[in-house]
mmCIF file with all atom_site columns, C-alpha atoms in Angstrom:
data_model
loop_
_atom_site.group_PDB
_atom_site.id
_atom_site.type_symbol
_atom_site.label_atom_id
_atom_site.label_alt_id
_atom_site.label_comp_id
_atom_site.label_asym_id
_atom_site.label_entity_id
_atom_site.label_seq_id
_atom_site.pdbx_PDB_ins_code
_atom_site.Cartn_x
_atom_site.Cartn_y
_atom_site.Cartn_z
_atom_site.occupancy
_atom_site.B_iso_or_equiv
_atom_site.pdbx_formal_charge
_atom_site.auth_seq_id
_atom_site.auth_comp_id
_atom_site.auth_asym_id
_atom_site.auth_atom_id
_atom_site.pdbx_PDB_model_num
ATOM 1   C CA . MET A 1 1   ? 0.103  -0.092 -0.078  1.00 0.00 ? 1   MET A CA 1
ATOM 2   C CA . ILE A 1 2   ? 1.353  3.551  -1.067  1.00 0.00 ? 2   ILE A CA 1
ATOM 3   C CA . SER A 1 3   ? 1.239  5.961  1.875   1.00 0.00 ? 3   SER A CA 1
ATOM 4   C CA . GLN A 1 4   ? -1.196 8.834  1.692   1.00 0.00 ? 4   GLN A CA 1
ATOM 5   C CA . GLU A 1 5   ? 0.804  11.223 3.666   1.00 0.00 ? 5   GLU A CA 1
ATOM 6   C CA . ILE A 1 6   ? 3.201  11.921 1.148   1.00 0.00 ? 6   ILE A CA 1
ATOM 7   C CA . ASP A 1 7   ? 2.763  12.424 -2.579  1.00 0.00 ? 7   ASP A CA 1
ATOM 8   C CA . TYR A 1 8   ? 2.335  8.895  -4.250  1.00 0.00 ? 8   TYR A CA 1
ATOM 9   C CA . TYR A 1 9   ? 5.697  9.116  -6.629  1.00 0.00 ? 9   TYR A CA 1
ATOM 10  C CA . GLU A 1 10  ? 7.738  10.296 -3.333  1.00 0.00 ? 10  GLU A CA 1
ATOM 11  C CA . ASP A 1 11  ? 6.977  6.849  -1.656  1.00 0.00 ? 11  ASP A CA 1
ATOM 12  C CA . MET A 1 12  ? 9.902  4.588  -2.023  1.00 0.00 ? 12  MET A CA 1
ATOM 13  C CA . LYS A 1 13  ? 7.085  1.625  -2.453  1.00 0.00 ? 13  LYS A CA 1
ATOM 14  C CA . TYR A 1 14  ? 5.958  3.497  -5.604  1.00 0.00 ? 14  TYR A CA 1
ATOM 15  C CA . GLN A 1 15  ? 9.417  3.559  -6.573  1.00 0.00 ? 15  GLN A CA 1
ATOM 16  C CA . ASP A 1 16  ? 10.212 -0.074 -5.996  1.00 0.00 ? 16  ASP A CA 1
ATOM 17  C CA . PHE A 1 17  ? 7.297  -0.834 -8.366  1.00 0.00 ? 17  PHE A CA 1
ATOM 18  C CA . LEU A 1 18  ? 8.607  1.454  -10.987 1.00 0.00 ? 18  LEU A CA 1
ATOM 19  C CA . LEU A 1 19  ? 11.651 -0.718 -11.128 1.00 0.00 ? 19  LEU A CA 1
ATOM 20  C CA . SER A 1 20  ? 9.923  -4.125 -10.971 1.00 0.00 ? 20  SER A CA 1
ATOM 21  C CA . PHE A 1 21  ? 9.038  -6.794 -13.277 1.00 0.00 ? 21  PHE A CA 1
ATOM 22  C CA . ARG A 1 22  ? 5.311  -6.070 -12.709 1.00 0.00 ? 22  ARG A CA 1
ATOM 23  C CA . ARG A 1 23  ? 5.794  -2.498 -13.935 1.00 0.00 ? 23  ARG A CA 1
ATOM 24  C CA . LYS A 1 24  ? 7.688  -3.968 -16.863 1.00 0.00 ? 24  LYS A CA 1
ATOM 25  C CA . ILE A 1 25  ? 4.900  -5.933 -18.041 1.00 0.00 ? 25  ILE A CA 1
ATOM 26  C CA . ILE A 1 26  ? 2.431  -3.114 -18.204 1.00 0.00 ? 26  ILE A CA 1
ATOM 27  C CA . CYS A 1 27  ? 4.953  -0.730 -19.236 1.00 0.00 ? 27  CYS A CA 1
ATOM 28  C CA . PRO A 1 28  ? 6.871  -2.587 -21.554 1.00 0.00 ? 28  PRO A CA 1
ATOM 29  C CA . PRO A 1 29  ? 10.288 -0.863 -22.254 1.00 0.00 ? 29  PRO A CA 1
ATOM 30  C CA . GLU A 1 30  ? 11.168 -2.438 -25.546 1.00 0.00 ? 30  GLU A CA 1
ATOM 31  C CA . LYS A 1 31  ? 7.744  -1.365 -27.297 1.00 0.00 ? 31  LYS A CA 1
ATOM 32  C CA . ILE A 1 32  ? 8.138  2.224  -25.928 1.00 0.00 ? 32  ILE A CA 1
ATOM 33  C CA . MET A 1 33  ? 11.835 2.329  -27.252 1.00 0.00 ? 33  MET A CA 1
ATOM 34  C CA . TYR A 1 34  ? 10.629 1.196  -30.611 1.00 0.00 ? 34  TYR A CA 1
ATOM 35  C CA . TYR A 1 35  ? 9.132  4.861  -30.883 1.00 0.00 ? 35  TYR A CA 1
ATOM 36  C CA . LEU A 1 36  ? 12.258 6.527  -30.160 1.00 0.00 ? 36  LEU A CA 1
ATOM 37  C CA . GLU A 1 37  ? 14.786 7.838  -32.857 1.00 0.00 ? 37  GLU A CA 1
ATOM 38  C CA . ILE A 1 38  ? 17.947 8.888  -30.808 1.00 0.00 ? 38  ILE A CA 1
ATOM 39  C CA . LYS A 1 39  ? 20.845 7.326  -32.569 1.00 0.00 ? 39  LYS A CA 1
ATOM 40  C CA . ASP A 1 40  ? 22.144 10.744 -33.619 1.00 0.00 ? 40  ASP A CA 1
ATOM 41  C CA . ALA A 1 41  ? 21.528 12.519 -30.177 1.00 0.00 ? 41  ALA A CA 1
ATOM 42  C CA . MET A 1 42  ? 24.572 13.186 -28.366 1.00 0.00 ? 42  MET A CA 1
ATOM 43  C CA . ASN A 1 43  ? 23.073 14.514 -25.245 1.00 0.00 ? 43  ASN A CA 1
ATOM 44  C CA . VAL A 1 44  ? 19.906 12.799 -24.040 1.00 0.00 ? 44  VAL A CA 1
ATOM 45  C CA . ALA A 1 45  ? 18.449 13.602 -20.461 1.00 0.00 ? 45  ALA A CA 1
ATOM 46  C CA . ASP A 1 46  ? 16.356 10.965 -18.808 1.00 0.00 ? 46  ASP A CA 1
ATOM 47  C CA . PHE A 1 47  ? 13.912 13.521 -16.640 1.00 0.00 ? 47  PHE A CA 1
ATOM 48  C CA . GLY A 1 48  ? 12.367 12.157 -13.507 1.00 0.00 ? 48  GLY A CA 1
ATOM 49  C CA . MET A 1 49  ? 14.381 9.034  -14.044 1.00 0.00 ? 49  MET A CA 1
ATOM 50  C CA . GLY A 1 50  ? 13.311 7.760  -10.288 1.00 0.00 ? 50  GLY A CA 1
ATOM 51  C CA . LYS A 1 51  ? 15.405 4.836  -9.802  1.00 0.00 ? 51  LYS A CA 1
ATOM 52  C CA . GLY A 1 52  ? 16.842 4.545  -13.455 1.00 0.00 ? 52  GLY A CA 1
ATOM 53  C CA . PHE A 1 53  ? 14.299 2.239  -15.188 1.00 0.00 ? 53  PHE A CA 1
ATOM 54  C CA . PHE A 1 54  ? 15.098 3.041  -18.272 1.00 0.00 ? 54  PHE A CA 1
ATOM 55  C CA . ILE A 1 55  ? 18.586 3.896  -18.017 1.00 0.00 ? 55  ILE A CA 1
ATOM 56  C CA . PRO A 1 56  ? 19.514 0.324  -19.942 1.00 0.00 ? 56  PRO A CA 1
ATOM 57  C CA . TYR A 1 57  ? 17.136 0.748  -22.631 1.00 0.00 ? 57  TYR A CA 1
ATOM 58  C CA . LEU A 1 58  ? 18.156 4.406  -23.227 1.00 0.00 ? 58  LEU A CA 1
ATOM 59  C CA . LYS A 1 59  ? 21.660 3.453  -23.351 1.00 0.00 ? 59  LYS A CA 1
ATOM 60  C CA . LYS A 1 60  ? 21.011 0.631  -25.788 1.00 0.00 ? 60  LYS A CA 1
ATOM 61  C CA . LYS A 1 61  ? 19.140 3.104  -28.258 1.00 0.00 ? 61  LYS A CA 1
ATOM 62  C CA . MET A 1 62  ? 21.859 5.680  -28.092 1.00 0.00 ? 62  MET A CA 1
ATOM 63  C CA . ASP A 1 63  ? 25.422 6.263  -29.601 1.00 0.00 ? 63  ASP A CA 1
ATOM 64  C CA . LYS A 1 64  ? 28.465 4.379  -27.705 1.00 0.00 ? 64  LYS A CA 1
ATOM 65  C CA . GLU A 1 65  ? 29.843 8.100  -27.533 1.00 0.00 ? 65  GLU A CA 1
ATOM 66  C CA . ALA A 1 66  ? 26.513 9.984  -26.464 1.00 0.00 ? 66  ALA A CA 1
ATOM 67  C CA . HIS A 1 67  ? 25.930 10.842 -22.719 1.00 0.00 ? 67  HIS A CA 1
ATOM 68  C CA . LEU A 1 68  ? 22.831 10.364 -20.740 1.00 0.00 ? 68  LEU A CA 1
ATOM 69  C CA . TRP A 1 69  ? 22.033 12.756 -17.873 1.00 0.00 ? 69  TRP A CA 1
ATOM 70  C CA . GLY A 1 70  ? 19.782 11.598 -15.402 1.00 0.00 ? 70  GLY A CA 1
ATOM 71  C CA . ILE A 1 71  ? 17.491 14.271 -13.667 1.00 0.00 ? 71  ILE A CA 1
ATOM 72  C CA . ASP A 1 72  ? 15.584 13.965 -10.569 1.00 0.00 ? 72  ASP A CA 1
ATOM 73  C CA . TYR A 1 73  ? 15.306 16.124 -7.406  1.00 0.00 ? 73  TYR A CA 1
ATOM 74  C CA . GLN A 1 74  ? 14.953 13.386 -4.725  1.00 0.00 ? 74  GLN A CA 1
ATOM 75  C CA . GLN A 1 75  ? 18.231 13.145 -3.378  1.00 0.00 ? 75  GLN A CA 1
ATOM 76  C CA . GLU A 1 76  ? 17.677 9.636  -1.812  1.00 0.00 ? 76  GLU A CA 1
ATOM 77  C CA . ILE A 1 77  ? 16.801 8.189  -5.128  1.00 0.00 ? 77  ILE A CA 1
ATOM 78  C CA . LEU A 1 78  ? 19.738 10.014 -6.934  1.00 0.00 ? 78  LEU A CA 1
ATOM 79  C CA . ASP A 1 79  ? 22.283 8.299  -4.435  1.00 0.00 ? 79  ASP A CA 1
ATOM 80  C CA . LEU A 1 80  ? 20.863 5.132  -4.965  1.00 0.00 ? 80  LEU A CA 1
ATOM 81  C CA . VAL A 1 81  ? 21.451 5.696  -8.668  1.00 0.00 ? 81  VAL A CA 1
ATOM 82  C CA . LEU A 1 82  ? 24.958 6.765  -8.211  1.00 0.00 ? 82  LEU A CA 1
ATOM 83  C CA . ARG A 1 83  ? 25.788 3.522  -6.498  1.00 0.00 ? 83  ARG A CA 1
ATOM 84  C CA . ARG A 1 84  ? 24.153 1.732  -9.302  1.00 0.00 ? 84  ARG A CA 1
ATOM 85  C CA . LYS A 1 85  ? 26.352 3.597  -11.801 1.00 0.00 ? 85  LYS A CA 1
ATOM 86  C CA . VAL A 1 86  ? 29.448 2.050  -10.073 1.00 0.00 ? 86  VAL A CA 1
ATOM 87  C CA . GLU A 1 87  ? 28.018 -1.231 -9.364  1.00 0.00 ? 87  GLU A CA 1
ATOM 88  C CA . GLU A 1 88  ? 27.418 -1.524 -13.089 1.00 0.00 ? 88  GLU A CA 1
ATOM 89  C CA . ASP A 1 89  ? 29.969 0.407  -14.605 1.00 0.00 ? 89  ASP A CA 1
ATOM 90  C CA . ILE A 1 90  ? 27.577 2.360  -16.403 1.00 0.00 ? 90  ILE A CA 1
ATOM 91  C CA . GLN A 1 91  ? 29.711 4.598  -18.752 1.00 0.00 ? 91  GLN A CA 1
ATOM 92  C CA . ASN A 1 92  ? 28.461 8.036  -20.049 1.00 0.00 ? 92  ASN A CA 1
ATOM 93  C CA . PHE A 1 93  ? 26.103 8.448  -17.659 1.00 0.00 ? 93  PHE A CA 1
ATOM 94  C CA . THR A 1 94  ? 25.899 11.577 -14.945 1.00 0.00 ? 94  THR A CA 1
ATOM 95  C CA . ALA A 1 95  ? 22.941 11.944 -12.271 1.00 0.00 ? 95  ALA A CA 1
ATOM 96  C CA . VAL A 1 96  ? 21.814 15.502 -11.740 1.00 0.00 ? 96  VAL A CA 1
ATOM 97  C CA . HIS A 1 97  ? 19.624 17.116 -8.861  1.00 0.00 ? 97  HIS A CA 1
ATOM 98  C CA . ILE A 1 98  ? 17.436 19.847 -9.463  1.00 0.00 ? 98  ILE A CA 1
ATOM 99  C CA . ASP A 1 99  ? 15.171 21.604 -7.491  1.00 0.00 ? 99  ASP A CA 1
ATOM 100 C CA . LYS A 1 100 ? 11.733 20.699 -7.179  1.00 0.00 ? 100 LYS A CA 1
ATOM 101 C CA . THR A 1 101 ? 9.574  23.325 -9.566  1.00 0.00 ? 101 THR A CA 1
ATOM 102 C CA . GLU A 1 102 ? 6.270  23.598 -11.533 1.00 0.00 ? 102 GLU A CA 1
ATOM 103 C CA . HIS A 1 103 ? 8.291  25.123 -14.509 1.00 0.00 ? 103 HIS A CA 1
ATOM 104 C CA . PRO A 1 104 ? 11.649 22.628 -14.670 1.00 0.00 ? 104 PRO A CA 1
ATOM 105 C CA . LEU A 1 105 ? 14.588 23.953 -16.154 1.00 0.00 ? 105 LEU A CA 1
ATOM 106 C CA . LEU A 1 106 ? 17.725 22.061 -16.474 1.00 0.00 ? 106 LEU A CA 1
ATOM 107 C CA . PRO A 1 107 ? 20.895 23.434 -15.034 1.00 0.00 ? 107 PRO A CA 1
ATOM 108 C CA . ASN A 1 108 ? 23.098 25.452 -17.155 1.00 0.00 ? 108 ASN A CA 1
ATOM 109 C CA . TRP A 1 109 ? 26.153 23.363 -16.616 1.00 0.00 ? 109 TRP A CA 1
ATOM 110 C CA . ILE A 1 110 ? 24.895 20.507 -18.593 1.00 0.00 ? 110 ILE A CA 1
ATOM 111 C CA . PRO A 1 111 ? 25.128 20.342 -22.467 1.00 0.00 ? 111 PRO A CA 1
ATOM 112 C CA . LEU A 1 112 ? 21.846 21.254 -24.215 1.00 0.00 ? 112 LEU A CA 1
ATOM 113 C CA . PRO A 1 113 ? 20.192 17.841 -24.695 1.00 0.00 ? 113 PRO A CA 1
ATOM 114 C CA . ASP A 1 114 ? 19.304 16.809 -28.423 1.00 0.00 ? 114 ASP A CA 1
ATOM 115 C CA . VAL A 1 115 ? 16.782 15.138 -26.632 1.00 0.00 ? 115 VAL A CA 1
ATOM 116 C CA . ILE A 1 116 ? 14.685 14.747 -23.383 1.00 0.00 ? 116 ILE A CA 1
ATOM 117 C CA . PHE A 1 117 ? 12.955 11.534 -22.275 1.00 0.00 ? 117 PHE A CA 1
ATOM 118 C CA . THR A 1 118 ? 10.332 11.482 -19.562 1.00 0.00 ? 118 THR A CA 1
ATOM 119 C CA . ALA A 1 119 ? 8.183  8.600  -18.155 1.00 0.00 ? 119 ALA A CA 1
ATOM 120 C CA . MET A 1 120 ? 5.520  8.707  -15.683 1.00 0.00 ? 120 MET A CA 1
ATOM 121 C CA . CYS A 1 121 ? 6.241  12.190 -14.538 1.00 0.00 ? 121 CYS A CA 1
ATOM 122 C CA . LEU A 1 122 ? 4.490  14.967 -16.195 1.00 0.00 ? 122 LEU A CA 1
ATOM 123 C CA . SER A 1 123 ? 1.310  13.894 -14.602 1.00 0.00 ? 123 SER A CA 1
ATOM 124 C CA . THR A 1 124 ? 2.903  14.632 -11.191 1.00 0.00 ? 124 THR A CA 1
ATOM 125 C CA . PHE A 1 125 ? 2.916  18.140 -12.230 1.00 0.00 ? 125 PHE A CA 1
ATOM 126 C CA . PRO A 1 126 ? 0.069  20.579 -11.334 1.00 0.00 ? 126 PRO A CA 1
ATOM 127 C CA . ASP A 1 127 ? 0.193  21.640 -14.805 1.00 0.00 ? 127 ASP A CA 1
ATOM 128 C CA . PRO A 1 128 ? 2.099  19.247 -17.296 1.00 0.00 ? 128 PRO A CA 1
ATOM 129 C CA . GLY A 1 129 ? 1.964  21.691 -20.207 1.00 0.00 ? 129 GLY A CA 1
ATOM 130 C CA . PHE A 1 130 ? 3.820  24.333 -18.012 1.00 0.00 ? 130 PHE A CA 1
ATOM 131 C CA . ALA A 1 131 ? 6.324  21.667 -17.341 1.00 0.00 ? 131 ALA A CA 1
ATOM 132 C CA . MET A 1 132 ? 6.726  20.760 -20.857 1.00 0.00 ? 132 MET A CA 1
ATOM 133 C CA . ASP A 1 133 ? 7.387  24.434 -21.623 1.00 0.00 ? 133 ASP A CA 1
ATOM 134 C CA . GLY A 1 134 ? 10.270 24.433 -19.403 1.00 0.00 ? 134 GLY A CA 1
ATOM 135 C CA . LEU A 1 135 ? 11.846 21.202 -20.789 1.00 0.00 ? 135 LEU A CA 1
ATOM 136 C CA . ILE A 1 136 ? 11.353 22.536 -24.378 1.00 0.00 ? 136 ILE A CA 1
ATOM 137 C CA . ARG A 1 137 ? 13.384 25.392 -23.120 1.00 0.00 ? 137 ARG A CA 1
ATOM 138 C CA . SER A 1 138 ? 16.013 23.663 -21.745 1.00 0.00 ? 138 SER A CA 1
ATOM 139 C CA . MET A 1 139 ? 17.028 21.764 -24.844 1.00 0.00 ? 139 MET A CA 1
ATOM 140 C CA . LYS A 1 140 ? 18.588 22.897 -28.600 1.00 0.00 ? 140 LYS A CA 1
ATOM 141 C CA . PRO A 1 141 ? 15.958 24.822 -30.641 1.00 0.00 ? 141 PRO A CA 1
ATOM 142 C CA . GLU A 1 142 ? 15.111 21.367 -33.149 1.00 0.00 ? 142 GLU A CA 1
ATOM 143 C CA . GLY A 1 143 ? 15.298 19.240 -29.700 1.00 0.00 ? 143 GLY A CA 1
ATOM 144 C CA . ARG A 1 144 ? 12.560 16.579 -29.250 1.00 0.00 ? 144 ARG A CA 1
ATOM 145 C CA . LEU A 1 145 ? 11.084 15.675 -26.083 1.00 0.00 ? 145 LEU A CA 1
ATOM 146 C CA . PHE A 1 146 ? 9.590  12.025 -25.496 1.00 0.00 ? 146 PHE A CA 1
ATOM 147 C CA . VAL A 1 147 ? 6.530  11.879 -22.910 1.00 0.00 ? 147 VAL A CA 1
ATOM 148 C CA . ILE A 1 148 ? 5.464  8.645  -21.493 1.00 0.00 ? 148 ILE A CA 1
ATOM 149 C CA . ASP A 1 149 ? 2.618  8.353  -19.200 1.00 0.00 ? 149 ASP A CA 1
ATOM 150 C CA . TRP A 1 150 ? -0.085 6.434  -17.626 1.00 0.00 ? 150 TRP A CA 1
ATOM 151 C CA . ALA A 1 151 ? -3.176 6.362  -19.284 1.00 0.00 ? 151 ALA A CA 1
ATOM 152 C CA . LYS A 1 152 ? -6.372 7.481  -17.724 1.00 0.00 ? 152 LYS A CA 1
ATOM 153 C CA . VAL A 1 153 ? -7.669 4.071  -16.529 1.00 0.00 ? 153 VAL A CA 1
ATOM 154 C CA . GLU A 1 154 ? -7.874 1.876  -13.253 1.00 0.00 ? 154 GLU A CA 1
ATOM 155 C CA . PHE A 1 155 ? -5.247 -0.448 -12.341 1.00 0.00 ? 155 PHE A CA 1
ATOM 156 C CA . PRO A 1 156 ? -4.530 -2.069 -8.951  1.00 0.00 ? 156 PRO A CA 1
ATOM 157 C CA . GLU A 1 157 ? -0.814 -0.747 -8.949  1.00 0.00 ? 157 GLU A CA 1
ATOM 158 C CA . GLY A 1 158 ? 0.643  2.719  -9.523  1.00 0.00 ? 158 GLY A CA 1
ATOM 159 C CA . PRO A 1 159 ? -0.963 5.868  -9.149  1.00 0.00 ? 159 PRO A CA 1
ATOM 160 C CA . ALA A 1 160 ? -5.112 6.440  -8.419  1.00 0.00 ? 160 ALA A CA 1
ATOM 161 C CA . ILE A 1 161 ? -7.015 7.206  -11.460 1.00 0.00 ? 161 ILE A CA 1
ATOM 162 C CA . LYS A 1 162 ? -7.278 10.790 -10.329 1.00 0.00 ? 162 LYS A CA 1
ATOM 163 C CA . ASP A 1 163 ? -3.381 11.166 -10.493 1.00 0.00 ? 163 ASP A CA 1
ATOM 164 C CA . LYS A 1 164 ? -3.357 10.082 -14.041 1.00 0.00 ? 164 LYS A CA 1
ATOM 165 C CA . ILE A 1 165 ? -3.618 12.669 -16.984 1.00 0.00 ? 165 ILE A CA 1
ATOM 166 C CA . SER A 1 166 ? -5.691 11.254 -20.218 1.00 0.00 ? 166 SER A CA 1
ATOM 167 C CA . PHE A 1 167 ? -3.847 11.480 -23.442 1.00 0.00 ? 167 PHE A CA 1
ATOM 168 C CA . ASP A 1 168 ? -6.489 14.183 -24.669 1.00 0.00 ? 168 ASP A CA 1
ATOM 169 C CA . LYS A 1 169 ? -5.660 16.334 -21.791 1.00 0.00 ? 169 LYS A CA 1
ATOM 170 C CA . MET A 1 170 ? -1.825 16.079 -22.209 1.00 0.00 ? 170 MET A CA 1
ATOM 171 C CA . LYS A 1 171 ? -2.293 16.702 -26.116 1.00 0.00 ? 171 LYS A CA 1
ATOM 172 C CA . TYR A 1 172 ? -4.442 20.011 -25.387 1.00 0.00 ? 172 TYR A CA 1
ATOM 173 C CA . LEU A 1 173 ? -2.040 20.950 -22.872 1.00 0.00 ? 173 LEU A CA 1
ATOM 174 C CA . ALA A 1 174 ? 1.091  20.419 -25.076 1.00 0.00 ? 174 ALA A CA 1
ATOM 175 C CA . GLU A 1 175 ? -0.713 22.447 -27.659 1.00 0.00 ? 175 GLU A CA 1
ATOM 176 C CA . TYR A 1 176 ? -1.992 25.373 -25.522 1.00 0.00 ? 176 TYR A CA 1
ATOM 177 C CA . HIS A 1 177 ? 1.583  26.126 -24.833 1.00 0.00 ? 177 HIS A CA 1
ATOM 178 C CA . LYS A 1 178 ? 2.210  26.218 -28.407 1.00 0.00 ? 178 LYS A CA 1
ATOM 179 C CA . LEU A 1 179 ? 3.896  22.903 -28.905 1.00 0.00 ? 179 LEU A CA 1
ATOM 180 C CA . LYS A 1 180 ? 3.507  20.588 -31.631 1.00 0.00 ? 180 LYS A CA 1
ATOM 181 C CA . ILE A 1 181 ? 2.967  16.590 -31.295 1.00 0.00 ? 181 ILE A CA 1
ATOM 182 C CA . VAL A 1 182 ? 4.806  14.879 -34.171 1.00 0.00 ? 182 VAL A CA 1
ATOM 183 C CA . ASN A 1 183 ? 4.276  11.296 -33.209 1.00 0.00 ? 183 ASN A CA 1
ATOM 184 C CA . ALA A 1 184 ? 1.684  10.023 -31.134 1.00 0.00 ? 184 ALA A CA 1
ATOM 185 C CA . PHE A 1 185 ? 1.476  6.406  -29.970 1.00 0.00 ? 185 PHE A CA 1
ATOM 186 C CA . THR A 1 186 ? -0.551 3.794  -27.464 1.00 0.00 ? 186 THR A CA 1
ATOM 187 C CA . VAL A 1 187 ? 1.750  1.305  -25.940 1.00 0.00 ? 187 VAL A CA 1
ATOM 188 C CA . ASN A 1 188 ? -1.248 -0.539 -24.598 1.00 0.00 ? 188 ASN A CA 1
ATOM 189 C CA . GLU A 1 189 ? -4.161 -0.104 -22.661 1.00 0.00 ? 189 GLU A CA 1
ATOM 190 C CA . PHE A 1 190 ? -2.338 1.514  -19.781 1.00 0.00 ? 190 PHE A CA 1
ATOM 191 C CA . VAL A 1 191 ? 0.466  3.549  -21.420 1.00 0.00 ? 191 VAL A CA 1
ATOM 192 C CA . TYR A 1 192 ? 0.704  6.269  -23.942 1.00 0.00 ? 192 TYR A CA 1
ATOM 193 C CA . GLY A 1 193 ? 3.531  8.250  -25.548 1.00 0.00 ? 193 GLY A CA 1
ATOM 194 C CA . MET A 1 194 ? 4.113  11.238 -27.729 1.00 0.00 ? 194 MET A CA 1
ATOM 195 C CA . GLU A 1 195 ? 6.861  13.028 -29.364 1.00 0.00 ? 195 GLU A CA 1
ATOM 196 C CA . ILE A 1 196 ? 6.607  16.825 -28.863 1.00 0.00 ? 196 ILE A CA 1
ATOM 197 C CA . VAL A 1 197 ? 8.847  19.765 -30.419 1.00 0.00 ? 197 VAL A CA 1
ATOM 198 C CA . ALA A 1 198 ? 8.524  23.757 -30.104 1.00 0.00 ? 198 ALA A CA 1
ATOM 199 C CA . GLY A 1 199 ? 5.466  24.773 -32.451 1.00 0.00 ? 199 GLY A CA 1
ATOM 200 C CA . PRO A 1 200 ? 6.272  27.511 -34.882 1.00 0.00 ? 200 PRO A CA 1
ATOM 201 C CA . GLU A 1 201 ? 4.460  30.136 -32.666 1.00 0.00 ? 201 GLU A CA 1
ATOM 202 C CA . PHE A 1 202 ? 6.509  28.896 -29.800 1.00 0.00 ? 202 PHE A CA 1
ATOM 203 C CA . LYS A 1 203 ? 8.587  31.946 -28.609 1.00 0.00 ? 203 LYS A CA 1
ATOM 204 C CA . THR A 1 204 ? 12.075 30.253 -26.817 1.00 0.00 ? 204 THR A CA 1
ATOM 205 C CA . GLN A 1 205 ? 13.779 33.363 -25.323 1.00 0.00 ? 205 GLN A CA 1
ATOM 206 C CA . PHE A 1 206 ? 16.158 30.153 -24.109 1.00 0.00 ? 206 PHE A CA 1
ATOM 207 C CA . TYR A 1 207 ? 19.015 32.400 -22.745 1.00 0.00 ? 207 TYR A CA 1
ATOM 208 C CA . ASP A 1 208 ? 16.554 34.575 -20.772 1.00 0.00 ? 208 ASP A CA 1
ATOM 209 C CA . TYR A 1 209 ? 15.413 31.575 -18.821 1.00 0.00 ? 209 TYR A CA 1
ATOM 210 C CA . ARG A 1 210 ? 18.538 29.692 -18.310 1.00 0.00 ? 210 ARG A CA 1
ATOM 211 C CA . GLU A 1 211 ? 20.717 32.907 -17.256 1.00 0.00 ? 211 GLU A CA 1
#
């Protein structure tokens, strides 16, 4: 049972579930990776990486010389991932701490990502569209944002249905913030995904936000 005293995604039982075989069944990583074209991306960010479920799958899709940046705000989780990096000898990987905020901007000391991947994360924000706005501003102008999230259906594990964002609402929020969905896909009845870029009316003002 996930504690009701803290946000569900901060509960270590939920984080353990995200790393479990049960999660792999309802959120098959190989099927998700099928939709990601990131071979030419030299810097990829895994935003809200948690305990690093997708690290090996992203690394497998990336060029051997490319760098993966794992982003999270929970220091306890980052410490666990750093231990895993050493134990598994994960190369070209850096864990990065950021503050918890409604408009996330990646720190300016990391290279501009070509791609940001975020799974089961944006639905935890009060306004996922505003969060997407920040992530788009944190990338190269032609950068791509891959969003994977829970479909708004009942399931005995994971977040309650009230904490999930439907595909239609996520799409609406992205478009409301002048972002363009270039690809959308259904992984299964429990999970959906979309690839997002800055739309023609999106005002980047990149350096104003990062300085």
